[in-house]
Every structure is written in C-alpha cells, then in structure tokens.
Amino acid sequence: MTGLFTFGETMGLVAADGIGPLPYARSFSFGIGGAESNVAVGVARLGGEATWLGRVGPDATGALIAERLGAAGVRTLAITDDSFTGLMVRHRRSAQFAQVDYHRAGSAGSRLSPADVPSAELSASGVVHVTGITPALSETARAAVFQSIETARAAGVPVSVDVNYRSKLWSRFDAAPVLRDLVSRADVVFASPEEAELFVDPQDVPAALAKLGPAEVIVKDGARGCTALIDGERHALPVLPVTVIDPVGAGDAFVAGYLADRLAGAPPADRLATAIAAGAFAVTVPGDCEGAPTRAELAALKGDDVRR
C-alpha cells in the first residue's frame, strides 16, 4: 500500500501561445490537462507510484491522454467511452490573468460512474485522491466520488481531497454543501482560502476545516505560501522566490509534492517543504503537467542555475 490512486476527467488542452486577447492569437499548442491526472504525473515524477482512472472518447485526444500519462510514468486505466473527450481552451489575457473555457458537457469523462472504479484498486492504494471538480460533472460522477471514498475508508486507506471549486461548472450555492460533505469524509484536505470560505468560517480557515474531520488541513494561499494544521500542529511556509512564467498547474504540483512525501513516510514539515518547492517549480514552465519536477530538479531550485 504505497501508491496514489486517483480518478476524474482529463481533457485535451488548446492553449494560445503568447499573451493577449484570444481573437489576436496566431498560434496554439495542444496538450492535456486535468487536476487529478496532473497530481498523478507530479507524484510519478517525484518517484512515487501513481494510478489514474478515467473515461476518454474514441478519438485522437483520448489516445493522446493515455499515451502522455503512460509516458510520464502513470499507470493509466483509460476506459473508452462512445462520447467525445472533453476539451478546454486557455489564453492569457495578461501576464497575471488566464481564462479557461470548457467544452465538456456530455463528455466521456462526465459519464464516469461508480461501477467504473474497482474496489480492489481503492483498497490496495496508499492514498485515494479526489477533487471537488468530479462531483460537479454529473450525478453519476458525483456518486463515483462518494462511493469510492466510503470504500477506501472501509479499507483503512487515507482519503485526500482537493476542494478545487470551479465556478464555470456549478454555482457557489450548489457546490457548498457537496464540498463540505466531501471534506468531512477526508483525512487530508487541500483548499485555497477562497474555496474554504464557501462553507466554513473565514476567521481561521485551517481550524474550521479541521473541525469537519480531516486530520491534515493544508491551505494553499498562492504567493503567500501555505498554512497547515496537521495532527493538531500548525505550520506556515512562504513561497520560494522564482520567476513566474505560467501559474496554471501550481496547485496540483503542490498537492503532488505533499502526497509524494506522505507516501514516502516523510514528516509533515518535509511534506510541506516539498509541496512549496514543487509548486514553485511548476510556475517556471508553461503547461499543466508537462514540467512536473523530479527530485533532482527540485534540489536545483536552491543550487546553481546551470547544470553541467
């Protein structure tokens, strides 16, 4: 029981090159992206075992997802569905602001169901990681998340939840009770202050989240670093100073760093330090998961800027 198991929707990613309004973009890159698979790639790059499960369409994008994740070292359980693989289109209106549009209603990934997630996979994992994105996709996807959590808990497997609220998928009113329920069933929770404030008192976010049940609460606070309440002990770490190229994917890299070290048996302070370093590395390269760092690359953040 040493590996990460996660599931959700991974999509094709059409990203405008450069910075500026989308109508003026003249070139685009095509890749893949999805919060859960980003975390799986991050854990694998840091030397951990990682499995991702999800539905993909019978199309070139679905094939690319399976190929890219496999090449990244992720054990990939891609279920072929007769619907299309979802897409997201991203452009950077300015250096500080990115916009993402989804094309995923009725997609293969949204048709995930409880029957798709084998109990044996959940019970044999070191940690099961889910996000607040998947419950927003469909009723069957939501059922898959909650049933999987209960199966993992019954087997004594820790459950990790990244709140990951997406306003383009559901309203705050619809999301809040579901996300609160999700957090109450978790052992490890990741959230930004804004996400947590959807359903807990904003005065002391780590403590408020911990009151719902999780023993490990990590609050990701962007350029302000992170705060955490882990087994009753408080922690706070600043960010590492780096040049930001693309902020997308930093949160997933952070989660991957923490979970990779947790799976390796590292103490909380080390897990948080690795999470901060992984998130910092992620913003120095473009893409959702393509630049997920290795252990050696994280070490280089504090060393020479030329590797010979």
Short mmCIF file of C-alpha atoms in Angstrom, two decimals:
data_model
loop_
_atom_site.label_atom_id
_atom_site.label_comp_id
_atom_site.label_asym_id
_atom_site.label_seq_id
_atom_site.Cartn_x
_atom_site.Cartn_y
_atom_site.Cartn_z
CA MET A 1 0.00 0.00 0.00
CA THR A 2 2.39 2.67 -1.23
CA GLY A 3 0.80 4.24 -4.29
CA LEU A 4 -1.58 7.04 -5.21
CA PHE A 5 -4.91 6.19 -6.81
CA THR A 6 -6.92 8.99 -8.37
CA PHE A 7 -9.67 9.39 -10.95
CA GLY A 8 -11.51 12.11 -12.81
CA GLU A 9 -11.72 13.85 -16.17
CA THR A 10 -8.62 14.64 -18.20
CA MET A 11 -9.18 16.77 -21.30
CA GLY A 12 -7.42 17.99 -24.36
CA LEU A 13 -5.91 21.44 -23.79
CA VAL A 14 -5.83 24.05 -26.55
CA ALA A 15 -3.62 26.89 -25.31
CA ALA A 16 -2.96 30.14 -27.10
CA ASP A 17 0.73 30.87 -27.34
CA GLY A 18 1.85 34.23 -26.02
CA ILE A 19 -0.13 36.79 -24.05
CA GLY A 20 -3.12 38.83 -25.21
CA PRO A 21 -6.79 38.60 -26.24
CA LEU A 22 -7.80 35.28 -27.80
CA PRO A 23 -9.01 36.83 -31.10
CA TYR A 24 -5.47 38.02 -31.78
CA ALA A 25 -3.72 34.71 -31.05
CA ARG A 26 -1.99 33.37 -34.13
CA SER A 27 -0.61 30.07 -32.82
CA PHE A 28 -1.75 27.42 -30.36
CA SER A 29 -0.31 24.46 -28.51
CA PHE A 30 -2.20 21.22 -27.88
CA GLY A 31 -1.70 19.15 -24.77
CA ILE A 32 -3.64 17.54 -21.95
CA GLY A 33 -4.82 18.70 -18.54
CA GLY A 34 -6.91 17.60 -15.60
CA ALA A 35 -6.43 18.22 -11.89
CA GLU A 36 -6.34 14.57 -10.89
CA SER A 37 -4.02 13.42 -13.67
CA ASN A 38 -1.77 16.44 -13.04
CA VAL A 39 -1.34 15.22 -9.46
CA ALA A 40 -0.66 11.67 -10.66
CA VAL A 41 2.05 12.91 -13.03
CA GLY A 42 3.56 15.02 -10.26
CA VAL A 43 3.72 12.07 -7.85
CA ALA A 44 5.24 9.82 -10.52
CA ARG A 45 7.89 12.39 -11.41
CA LEU A 46 8.85 12.58 -7.74
CA GLY A 47 9.44 8.83 -7.65
CA GLY A 48 6.09 7.63 -6.31
CA GLU A 49 3.67 5.08 -7.72
CA ALA A 50 0.59 6.66 -9.25
CA THR A 51 -2.53 5.33 -10.97
CA TRP A 52 -5.11 7.44 -12.82
CA LEU A 53 -8.52 6.19 -13.97
CA GLY A 54 -10.98 7.96 -16.21
CA ARG A 55 -13.17 7.80 -19.29
CA VAL A 56 -11.91 9.02 -22.66
CA GLY A 57 -13.52 9.19 -26.08
CA PRO A 58 -12.69 7.05 -29.14
CA ASP A 59 -10.74 9.94 -30.63
CA ALA A 60 -7.20 11.23 -31.04
CA THR A 61 -7.43 13.30 -27.85
CA GLY A 62 -8.37 10.25 -25.80
CA ALA A 63 -5.46 8.31 -27.28
CA LEU A 64 -3.11 11.22 -26.53
CA ILE A 65 -4.19 11.27 -22.89
CA ALA A 66 -3.40 7.59 -22.43
CA GLU A 67 -0.08 7.99 -24.25
CA ARG A 68 1.08 11.10 -22.36
CA LEU A 69 0.15 9.78 -18.91
CA GLY A 70 1.79 6.45 -19.59
CA ALA A 71 4.96 8.16 -20.81
CA ALA A 72 5.02 10.20 -17.60
CA GLY A 73 5.15 7.01 -15.55
CA VAL A 74 1.49 6.97 -14.50
CA ARG A 75 -0.32 3.65 -14.53
CA THR A 76 -3.26 4.60 -16.71
CA LEU A 77 -6.69 2.94 -16.62
CA ALA A 78 -8.41 4.69 -19.53
CA ILE A 79 -11.95 3.46 -20.15
CA THR A 80 -13.05 4.10 -23.75
CA ASP A 81 -16.47 5.70 -23.93
CA ASP A 82 -18.55 6.33 -27.07
CA SER A 83 -18.80 10.05 -26.27
CA PHE A 84 -16.13 12.64 -27.07
CA THR A 85 -13.11 13.53 -24.95
CA GLY A 86 -13.61 16.93 -23.34
CA LEU A 87 -11.61 20.00 -24.32
CA MET A 88 -10.56 23.21 -22.62
CA VAL A 89 -9.35 26.36 -24.35
CA ARG A 90 -6.99 28.62 -22.43
CA HIS A 91 -5.49 32.00 -23.14
CA ARG A 92 -3.61 34.53 -21.05
CA ARG A 93 -5.23 37.94 -21.32
CA SER A 94 -2.31 39.37 -19.36
CA ALA A 95 0.73 38.05 -17.55
CA GLN A 96 -1.36 37.79 -14.36
CA PHE A 97 -4.71 36.62 -15.71
CA ALA A 98 -5.55 33.38 -17.51
CA GLN A 99 -9.00 32.40 -18.79
CA VAL A 100 -10.21 28.85 -19.40
CA ASP A 101 -13.31 27.84 -21.35
CA TYR A 102 -14.64 24.28 -21.04
CA HIS A 103 -16.18 22.09 -23.71
CA ARG A 104 -17.10 19.10 -21.58
CA ALA A 105 -20.90 18.84 -21.14
CA GLY A 106 -21.82 15.26 -22.03
CA SER A 107 -18.17 14.30 -22.48
CA ALA A 108 -16.74 10.83 -21.90
CA GLY A 109 -15.22 11.98 -18.62
CA SER A 110 -18.55 13.25 -17.31
CA ARG A 111 -20.03 9.78 -17.77
CA LEU A 112 -17.86 8.26 -15.06
CA SER A 113 -19.93 6.04 -12.74
CA PRO A 114 -19.45 4.08 -9.52
CA ALA A 115 -19.10 0.85 -11.47
CA ASP A 116 -16.01 2.23 -13.22
CA VAL A 117 -13.90 2.41 -10.04
CA PRO A 118 -12.84 -1.08 -8.86
CA SER A 119 -12.95 -1.65 -5.12
CA ALA A 120 -9.74 -3.68 -5.35
CA GLU A 121 -7.85 -0.66 -6.70
CA LEU A 122 -9.10 1.56 -3.91
CA SER A 123 -8.36 -0.96 -1.17
CA ALA A 124 -4.81 -1.61 -2.40
CA SER A 125 -3.79 2.07 -2.54
CA GLY A 126 -1.60 4.08 -0.21
CA VAL A 127 -3.88 7.09 -0.61
CA VAL A 128 -7.00 7.80 -2.69
CA HIS A 129 -7.08 11.34 -4.06
CA VAL A 130 -10.21 13.06 -5.39
CA THR A 131 -11.19 16.65 -6.16
CA GLY A 132 -14.26 18.84 -5.98
CA ILE A 133 -14.28 19.01 -9.77
CA THR A 134 -15.55 15.50 -10.44
CA PRO A 135 -18.76 15.82 -8.37
CA ALA A 136 -19.68 18.85 -10.49
CA LEU A 137 -19.57 16.92 -13.77
CA SER A 138 -22.67 14.73 -13.40
CA GLU A 139 -24.76 12.81 -10.91
CA THR A 140 -23.01 9.55 -11.79
CA ALA A 141 -19.57 11.13 -11.42
CA ARG A 142 -20.58 12.53 -8.03
CA ALA A 143 -21.78 9.11 -6.95
CA ALA A 144 -18.47 7.59 -8.07
CA VAL A 145 -16.56 10.01 -5.84
CA PHE A 146 -18.60 9.43 -2.69
CA GLN A 147 -18.81 5.66 -3.13
CA SER A 148 -15.07 5.46 -3.69
CA ILE A 149 -14.39 7.47 -0.55
CA GLU A 150 -16.53 5.14 1.53
CA THR A 151 -14.82 2.07 0.02
CA ALA A 152 -11.39 3.48 0.76
CA ARG A 153 -12.32 4.43 4.34
CA ALA A 154 -13.74 0.98 4.98
CA ALA A 155 -10.42 -0.50 3.85
CA GLY A 156 -8.43 1.85 6.07
CA VAL A 157 -6.99 3.76 3.11
CA PRO A 158 -6.46 7.52 3.67
CA VAL A 159 -8.56 9.83 1.51
CA SER A 160 -7.17 13.08 0.12
CA VAL A 161 -9.46 15.84 -1.17
CA ASP A 162 -8.53 18.98 -3.10
CA VAL A 163 -11.57 21.27 -2.96
CA ASN A 164 -10.82 22.75 -6.41
CA TYR A 165 -14.03 24.77 -6.81
CA ARG A 166 -14.77 25.62 -10.45
CA SER A 167 -17.36 28.39 -10.86
CA LYS A 168 -17.89 27.52 -14.54
CA LEU A 169 -19.11 24.05 -13.57
CA TRP A 170 -21.55 24.90 -10.76
CA SER A 171 -22.73 27.75 -8.59
CA ARG A 172 -21.47 28.50 -5.10
CA PHE A 173 -24.93 27.63 -3.77
CA ASP A 174 -24.92 24.18 -5.38
CA ALA A 175 -21.28 23.46 -4.63
CA ALA A 176 -21.05 24.45 -0.96
CA PRO A 177 -22.96 21.57 0.67
CA VAL A 178 -21.35 18.96 -1.57
CA LEU A 179 -17.84 20.27 -0.95
CA ARG A 180 -18.48 20.44 2.79
CA ASP A 181 -19.67 16.83 2.75
CA LEU A 182 -16.60 15.83 0.74
CA VAL A 183 -14.22 17.49 3.19
CA SER A 184 -15.97 15.91 6.19
CA ARG A 185 -15.12 12.45 4.82
CA ALA A 186 -11.44 13.17 4.11
CA ASP A 187 -8.23 12.53 6.02
CA VAL A 188 -6.21 15.11 4.06
CA VAL A 189 -7.72 18.32 2.65
CA PHE A 190 -6.26 20.98 0.36
CA ALA A 191 -8.07 24.27 -0.27
CA SER A 192 -7.45 27.91 -1.01
CA PRO A 193 -8.87 30.43 1.49
CA GLU A 194 -11.50 31.47 -1.07
CA GLU A 195 -12.59 27.87 -1.67
CA ALA A 196 -12.80 27.08 2.03
CA GLU A 197 -14.87 30.18 2.70
CA LEU A 198 -17.64 28.69 0.58
CA PHE A 199 -18.60 26.51 3.53
CA VAL A 200 -16.57 27.36 6.67
CA ASP A 201 -15.89 30.39 8.87
CA PRO A 202 -13.15 32.52 7.23
CA GLN A 203 -11.70 33.71 10.56
CA ASP A 204 -9.44 30.67 11.00
CA VAL A 205 -9.68 28.54 7.88
CA PRO A 206 -7.34 25.68 8.93
CA ALA A 207 -9.15 25.22 12.25
CA ALA A 208 -12.57 25.50 10.64
CA LEU A 209 -11.73 22.82 8.08
CA ALA A 210 -10.22 20.58 10.74
CA LYS A 211 -13.45 20.77 12.75
CA LEU A 212 -15.17 18.97 9.88
CA GLY A 213 -12.99 15.91 10.46
CA PRO A 214 -9.73 15.81 8.46
CA ALA A 215 -6.54 15.38 10.50
CA GLU A 216 -4.42 17.12 7.86
CA VAL A 217 -5.57 20.51 6.53
CA ILE A 218 -3.37 22.41 4.07
CA VAL A 219 -4.40 25.86 2.90
CA LYS A 220 -2.80 26.86 -0.41
CA ASP A 221 -2.51 30.63 -0.49
CA GLY A 222 -0.71 31.42 -3.75
CA ALA A 223 2.06 33.98 -3.43
CA ARG A 224 1.60 33.97 0.36
CA GLY A 225 2.71 30.35 0.65
CA CYS A 226 0.73 27.92 2.76
CA THR A 227 -0.60 27.35 6.24
CA ALA A 228 -1.48 23.97 7.68
CA LEU A 229 -2.93 22.23 10.68
CA ILE A 230 -1.60 18.67 10.75
CA ASP A 231 -2.46 16.37 13.64
CA GLY A 232 -3.11 19.45 15.76
CA GLU A 233 0.20 21.18 14.94
CA ARG A 234 0.27 24.45 12.99
CA HIS A 235 2.71 25.13 10.16
CA ALA A 236 3.34 28.09 7.87
CA LEU A 237 5.74 28.25 4.93
CA PRO A 238 6.47 31.10 2.49
CA VAL A 239 6.84 30.61 -1.24
CA LEU A 240 10.23 30.23 -2.89
CA PRO A 241 11.31 33.23 -4.99
CA VAL A 242 11.07 32.26 -8.68
CA THR A 243 10.22 33.94 -11.98
CA VAL A 244 6.61 33.13 -12.86
CA ILE A 245 6.08 32.01 -16.45
CA ASP A 246 2.72 30.21 -16.15
CA PRO A 247 0.79 29.90 -12.85
CA VAL A 248 -1.53 27.15 -14.12
CA GLY A 249 -0.85 23.78 -12.54
CA ALA A 250 0.95 25.14 -9.47
CA GLY A 251 -1.76 23.96 -7.09
CA ASP A 252 -1.72 20.44 -8.50
CA ALA A 253 2.08 20.32 -8.29
CA PHE A 254 1.83 21.46 -4.66
CA VAL A 255 -0.61 18.64 -3.88
CA ALA A 256 1.60 16.12 -5.69
CA GLY A 257 4.63 17.20 -3.66
CA TYR A 258 2.81 16.81 -0.37
CA LEU A 259 1.28 13.44 -1.23
CA ALA A 260 4.50 12.04 -2.72
CA ASP A 261 6.32 12.78 0.53
CA ARG A 262 3.41 11.48 2.60
CA LEU A 263 3.51 8.20 0.70
CA ALA A 264 7.27 8.06 1.29
CA GLY A 265 6.76 8.44 5.04
CA ALA A 266 8.21 11.95 5.38
CA PRO A 267 7.23 14.10 8.38
CA PRO A 268 4.74 16.98 7.89
CA ALA A 269 7.36 19.75 7.71
CA ASP A 270 9.18 17.93 4.90
CA ARG A 271 5.94 17.26 3.03
CA LEU A 272 5.08 20.95 3.09
CA ALA A 273 8.58 21.99 2.01
CA THR A 274 8.41 19.62 -0.96
CA ALA A 275 4.92 20.89 -1.82
CA ILE A 276 6.12 24.51 -1.80
CA ALA A 277 9.14 23.64 -3.96
CA ALA A 278 7.05 21.63 -6.45
CA GLY A 279 4.54 24.46 -6.77
CA ALA A 280 7.35 26.98 -7.27
CA PHE A 281 8.95 24.85 -9.97
CA ALA A 282 5.63 24.43 -11.77
CA VAL A 283 5.14 28.17 -12.31
CA THR A 284 8.53 28.49 -14.00
CA VAL A 285 7.44 26.43 -17.03
CA PRO A 286 4.34 26.54 -19.29
CA GLY A 287 1.72 23.79 -19.30
CA ASP A 288 -0.49 21.95 -16.83
CA CYS A 289 1.74 18.98 -16.04
CA GLU A 290 4.46 18.76 -18.69
CA GLY A 291 7.01 20.44 -16.45
CA ALA A 292 6.30 18.45 -13.28
CA PRO A 293 9.67 18.32 -11.48
CA THR A 294 11.84 15.41 -10.45
CA ARG A 295 13.56 15.26 -7.08
CA ALA A 296 16.83 16.41 -8.67
CA GLU A 297 15.12 19.38 -10.31
CA LEU A 298 13.60 20.46 -7.01
CA ALA A 299 17.03 20.37 -5.42
CA ALA A 300 18.32 22.57 -8.24
CA LEU A 301 15.95 25.35 -7.17
CA LYS A 302 18.37 26.07 -4.36
CA GLY A 303 21.54 25.40 -6.33
CA ASP A 304 23.32 26.57 -9.46
CA ASP A 305 21.22 27.79 -12.39
CA VAL A 306 23.40 25.91 -14.89
CA ARG A 307 23.61 22.13 -14.76
CA ARG A 308 26.77 20.83 -16.48
#
